[in-house]
Amino acid sequence: MHVKTDFPHRVREIEHTLIPLSDGTQLAARIWLPEGAEQAPVPAILEYLPYRKSDGTAPRDALTHPYFAGHGYASVRVDMRGNGESDGLMD
């Protein structure tokens, strides 16, 4: 299998960050950004799953999300409330 790693944009990964919610719950996220996204905002793709970002989907995420970021999109993978590294209870 050939994995493409040469993209129009360099990619920066934030392996773990927390997103605070209004009720105090924090959702865990992994983010891939095209270089320069902090200075020039880009569109984002959000994936919100009940599987752990650190192991359950990590191999697939390592291929998919850098591809999106390499083509100019911020790509955000979030563990749903009560799953993985996110706080709270899943309803």
PDB file of C-alpha atoms in Angstrom:
ATOM      1  CA  MET A   1       0.000   0.000   0.000  1.00  0.00           C
ATOM      2  CA  HIS A   2       1.309   3.451  -0.926  1.00  0.00           C
ATOM      3  CA  VAL A   3       0.623   6.199   1.626  1.00  0.00           C
ATOM      4  CA  LYS A   4       0.738   9.751   0.291  1.00  0.00           C
ATOM      5  CA  THR A   5       2.774  12.081   2.490  1.00  0.00           C
ATOM      6  CA  ASP A   6       3.665  14.884   0.059  1.00  0.00           C
ATOM      7  CA  PHE A   7       0.990  17.604   0.335  1.00  0.00           C
ATOM      8  CA  PRO A   8       0.572  21.217  -0.849  1.00  0.00           C
ATOM      9  CA  HIS A   9       0.726  22.401   2.828  1.00  0.00           C
ATOM     10  CA  ARG A  10       2.984  21.338   5.668  1.00  0.00           C
ATOM     11  CA  VAL A  11       0.989  19.843   8.561  1.00  0.00           C
ATOM     12  CA  ARG A  12       1.204  20.620  12.280  1.00  0.00           C
ATOM     13  CA  GLU A  13      -0.407  18.190  14.731  1.00  0.00           C
ATOM     14  CA  ILE A  14      -1.732  19.011  18.194  1.00  0.00           C
ATOM     15  CA  GLU A  15      -1.922  15.546  19.728  1.00  0.00           C
ATOM     16  CA  HIS A  16      -4.078  16.449  22.721  1.00  0.00           C
ATOM     17  CA  THR A  17      -6.117  19.526  23.586  1.00  0.00           C
ATOM     18  CA  LEU A  18      -9.243  20.062  25.642  1.00  0.00           C
ATOM     19  CA  ILE A  19     -12.400  21.847  24.507  1.00  0.00           C
ATOM     20  CA  PRO A  20     -14.316  23.330  27.468  1.00  0.00           C
ATOM     21  CA  LEU A  21     -18.125  23.163  27.389  1.00  0.00           C
ATOM     22  CA  SER A  22     -20.503  25.541  29.197  1.00  0.00           C
ATOM     23  CA  ASP A  23     -21.304  22.914  31.872  1.00  0.00           C
ATOM     24  CA  GLY A  24     -17.624  22.455  32.777  1.00  0.00           C
ATOM     25  CA  THR A  25     -17.182  19.212  30.836  1.00  0.00           C
ATOM     26  CA  GLN A  26     -14.050  19.053  28.701  1.00  0.00           C
ATOM     27  CA  LEU A  27     -13.904  17.178  25.416  1.00  0.00           C
ATOM     28  CA  ALA A  28     -10.569  15.730  24.282  1.00  0.00           C
ATOM     29  CA  ALA A  29      -9.449  16.506  20.738  1.00  0.00           C
ATOM     30  CA  ARG A  30      -6.580  15.869  18.362  1.00  0.00           C
ATOM     31  CA  ILE A  31      -6.049  18.533  15.697  1.00  0.00           C
ATOM     32  CA  TRP A  32      -4.152  18.622  12.419  1.00  0.00           C
ATOM     33  CA  LEU A  33      -3.566  22.078  10.913  1.00  0.00           C
ATOM     34  CA  PRO A  34      -2.124  23.272   7.628  1.00  0.00           C
ATOM     35  CA  GLU A  35       0.893  25.470   8.264  1.00  0.00           C
ATOM     36  CA  GLY A  36      -0.132  29.092   8.766  1.00  0.00           C
ATOM     37  CA  ALA A  37      -3.717  28.349   9.846  1.00  0.00           C
ATOM     38  CA  GLU A  38      -3.304  30.467  12.993  1.00  0.00           C
ATOM     39  CA  GLN A  39      -2.539  33.559  10.887  1.00  0.00           C
ATOM     40  CA  ALA A  40      -4.952  32.850   8.010  1.00  0.00           C
ATOM     41  CA  PRO A  41      -8.037  30.881   9.145  1.00  0.00           C
ATOM     42  CA  VAL A  42      -9.019  27.822   7.118  1.00  0.00           C
ATOM     43  CA  PRO A  43     -12.195  25.695   6.904  1.00  0.00           C
ATOM     44  CA  ALA A  44     -12.439  22.825   9.378  1.00  0.00           C
ATOM     45  CA  ILE A  45     -13.564  19.223   9.210  1.00  0.00           C
ATOM     46  CA  LEU A  46     -14.901  17.905  12.532  1.00  0.00           C
ATOM     47  CA  GLU A  47     -15.115  14.220  13.400  1.00  0.00           C
ATOM     48  CA  TYR A  48     -16.959  13.488  16.666  1.00  0.00           C
ATOM     49  CA  LEU A  49     -16.871   9.776  17.528  1.00  0.00           C
ATOM     50  CA  PRO A  50     -17.524   7.492  20.532  1.00  0.00           C
ATOM     51  CA  TYR A  51     -14.166   5.768  19.986  1.00  0.00           C
ATOM     52  CA  ARG A  52     -10.901   6.673  21.689  1.00  0.00           C
ATOM     53  CA  LYS A  53      -8.764   9.043  19.624  1.00  0.00           C
ATOM     54  CA  SER A  54      -5.604   7.700  21.232  1.00  0.00           C
ATOM     55  CA  ASP A  55      -6.063   4.065  20.255  1.00  0.00           C
ATOM     56  CA  GLY A  56      -9.419   3.038  18.776  1.00  0.00           C
ATOM     57  CA  THR A  57      -9.137   5.026  15.531  1.00  0.00           C
ATOM     58  CA  ALA A  58      -5.526   6.249  15.775  1.00  0.00           C
ATOM     59  CA  PRO A  59      -4.111   4.230  12.821  1.00  0.00           C
ATOM     60  CA  ARG A  60      -6.883   5.395  10.493  1.00  0.00           C
ATOM     61  CA  ASP A  61      -6.727   8.958  11.830  1.00  0.00           C
ATOM     62  CA  ALA A  62      -2.968   9.096  11.184  1.00  0.00           C
ATOM     63  CA  LEU A  63      -3.679   8.619   7.469  1.00  0.00           C
ATOM     64  CA  THR A  64      -6.930  10.530   6.973  1.00  0.00           C
ATOM     65  CA  HIS A  65      -6.544  13.732   8.972  1.00  0.00           C
ATOM     66  CA  PRO A  66      -3.035  14.734   7.803  1.00  0.00           C
ATOM     67  CA  TYR A  67      -4.318  14.365   4.234  1.00  0.00           C
ATOM     68  CA  PHE A  68      -7.109  16.889   4.894  1.00  0.00           C
ATOM     69  CA  ALA A  69      -4.723  19.300   6.659  1.00  0.00           C
ATOM     70  CA  GLY A  70      -2.178  18.900   3.895  1.00  0.00           C
ATOM     71  CA  HIS A  71      -4.831  20.105   1.475  1.00  0.00           C
ATOM     72  CA  GLY A  72      -5.717  23.237   3.456  1.00  0.00           C
ATOM     73  CA  TYR A  73      -8.334  22.134   5.998  1.00  0.00           C
ATOM     74  CA  ALA A  74      -8.080  22.055   9.770  1.00  0.00           C
ATOM     75  CA  SER A  75      -9.033  18.524  10.762  1.00  0.00           C
ATOM     76  CA  VAL A  76     -10.349  17.930  14.280  1.00  0.00           C
ATOM     77  CA  ARG A  77     -10.965  14.505  15.861  1.00  0.00           C
ATOM     78  CA  VAL A  78     -13.004  14.732  19.101  1.00  0.00           C
ATOM     79  CA  ASP A  79     -13.821  12.020  21.631  1.00  0.00           C
ATOM     80  CA  MET A  80     -17.550  12.241  22.419  1.00  0.00           C
ATOM     81  CA  ARG A  81     -18.677  13.163  25.928  1.00  0.00           C
ATOM     82  CA  GLY A  82     -18.037  10.234  28.284  1.00  0.00           C
ATOM     83  CA  ASN A  83     -15.748   8.422  25.843  1.00  0.00           C
ATOM     84  CA  GLY A  84     -12.007   8.148  25.447  1.00  0.00           C
ATOM     85  CA  GLU A  85     -10.252  11.076  27.133  1.00  0.00           C
ATOM     86  CA  SER A  86     -13.376  13.283  27.295  1.00  0.00           C
ATOM     87  CA  ASP A  87     -15.171  14.061  30.572  1.00  0.00           C
ATOM     88  CA  GLY A  88     -18.812  13.451  31.359  1.00  0.00           C
ATOM     89  CA  LEU A  89     -21.339  10.734  30.716  1.00  0.00           C
ATOM     90  CA  MET A  90     -22.578   9.610  27.322  1.00  0.00           C
ATOM     91  CA  ASP A  91     -26.352  10.031  26.954  1.00  0.00           C
TER      92      ASP A  91
END
